[in-house]
Short mmCIF file of C-alpha atoms in Angstrom, two decimals:
data_model
loop_
_atom_site.label_atom_id
_atom_site.label_comp_id
_atom_site.label_asym_id
_atom_site.label_seq_id
_atom_site.Cartn_x
_atom_site.Cartn_y
_atom_site.Cartn_z
CA MET A 1 59.09 216.14 125.26
CA SER A 2 59.63 218.70 122.40
CA TYR A 3 58.41 218.51 118.75
CA LYS A 4 62.05 219.59 118.03
CA ILE A 5 63.14 216.10 119.86
CA ILE A 6 60.60 213.60 118.17
CA LEU A 7 61.78 214.99 115.14
CA LEU A 8 65.51 214.14 115.45
CA LYS A 9 64.70 211.13 117.05
CA PHE A 10 62.36 210.36 113.58
CA LEU A 11 65.23 211.14 111.36
CA PHE A 12 67.83 209.41 112.92
CA LYS A 13 65.50 206.51 112.58
CA PHE A 14 65.16 207.22 109.15
CA TYR A 15 68.58 207.60 108.38
CA LEU A 16 69.36 204.07 109.89
CA PHE A 17 66.58 202.91 107.73
CA GLU A 18 68.09 204.53 104.65
CA ILE A 19 71.41 203.02 105.49
CA ASN A 20 70.43 199.51 106.24
CA ILE A 21 68.48 199.41 102.76
CA THR A 22 71.31 201.05 101.07
CA ASN A 23 73.43 198.29 102.67
CA SER A 24 71.46 195.70 101.28
CA ILE A 25 71.16 196.77 97.77
CA MET A 26 74.85 197.09 97.61
CA ASN A 27 75.55 193.43 99.16
CA LEU A 28 72.90 192.28 96.06
CA VAL A 29 75.21 194.45 93.49
CA SER A 30 78.18 192.49 94.91
CA ALA A 31 76.90 188.92 94.48
CA GLU A 32 75.50 189.97 91.25
CA LYS A 33 78.77 191.14 89.75
CA SER A 34 80.92 187.92 91.91
CA ARG A 35 78.35 185.90 89.55
CA LEU A 36 79.75 187.52 86.18
CA GLY A 37 81.69 185.38 83.90
CA SER A 38 81.95 181.74 83.34
CA THR A 39 83.54 179.59 86.23
CA PRO A 40 85.29 176.76 85.68
CA PRO A 41 83.70 172.94 86.11
CA SER A 42 84.09 170.54 88.60
CA CYS A 43 86.18 167.90 86.63
CA HIS A 44 86.63 165.54 89.61
CA ASN A 45 86.29 161.49 87.95
CA LYS A 46 85.44 163.11 84.49
CA CYS A 47 88.75 161.56 82.63
CA ASN A 48 88.02 157.99 82.81
CA GLN A 49 90.75 157.63 85.59
CA CYS A 50 93.44 159.54 84.21
CA HIS A 51 95.45 162.05 86.33
CA PRO A 52 95.46 165.29 86.53
CA CYS A 53 91.93 166.24 85.10
CA MET A 54 91.82 169.61 84.97
CA ALA A 55 89.32 172.32 83.67
CA VAL A 56 89.99 174.19 80.35
CA GLN A 57 88.85 176.51 77.98
CA VAL A 58 88.29 175.63 74.17
CA PRO A 59 87.07 177.32 71.40
CA ALA A 60 83.47 176.29 70.89
CA PRO A 61 83.02 174.40 67.82
CA PRO A 62 81.69 176.31 64.52
CA ARG A 63 77.92 176.63 63.98
CA PRO A 64 77.19 175.45 60.04
CA LEU A 65 77.03 178.45 58.29
CA ARG A 66 73.36 178.63 56.17
CA ALA A 67 72.45 180.07 53.10
CA THR A 68 71.50 184.08 53.30
CA ARG A 69 70.56 186.29 50.51
CA PHE A 70 73.36 189.35 50.15
CA ASP A 71 71.93 192.73 51.35
CA PRO A 72 74.33 195.67 50.85
CA SER A 73 72.00 197.25 53.23
CA SER A 74 72.46 195.23 55.99
CA PRO A 75 74.22 197.26 58.92
CA GLY A 76 75.29 193.97 60.16
CA ASN A 77 79.08 193.15 60.68
CA ASN A 78 79.73 189.78 59.21
CA TYR A 79 83.49 190.00 60.34
CA SER A 80 82.97 189.66 64.54
CA ASN A 81 85.62 189.09 66.81
CA TYR A 82 83.45 187.29 69.27
CA LYS A 83 84.79 183.88 69.83
CA PRO A 84 82.74 181.84 72.25
CA LEU A 85 84.53 179.38 74.53
CA SER A 86 83.43 176.28 76.53
CA TRP A 87 84.94 174.52 79.31
CA LYS A 88 86.08 171.00 78.74
CA CYS A 89 87.89 168.60 81.27
CA ARG A 90 91.63 167.72 79.76
CA CYS A 91 93.94 164.58 80.65
CA ASN A 92 96.83 163.96 78.39
CA ASN A 93 95.73 165.77 75.34
CA HIS A 94 92.15 164.13 75.69
CA LEU A 95 89.26 166.24 76.22
CA TYR A 96 86.45 165.27 77.97
CA ASN A 97 82.73 166.66 78.91
CA PRO A 98 82.28 168.05 82.33
#
């Protein structure tokens, strides 16, 4: 066997190995992306025999304000648009913990 054929076989095996690793990485990335965000909980038997019991997103209760000293040089933004949400189970305008 000539060295060119041996080299071609080696390169082909390396290429297939590289494709296998690339596919594995792509599968891991897609699995991570599918877990992003929040998924609704199961509300089966969570509403004390009330039907239909459905998962809904509601605003999280506000945290109590704590006294802080005003610092005009602070770069913090006190006016954020961030509004956290949480999941609850709802039936007939009553909310239940999932």
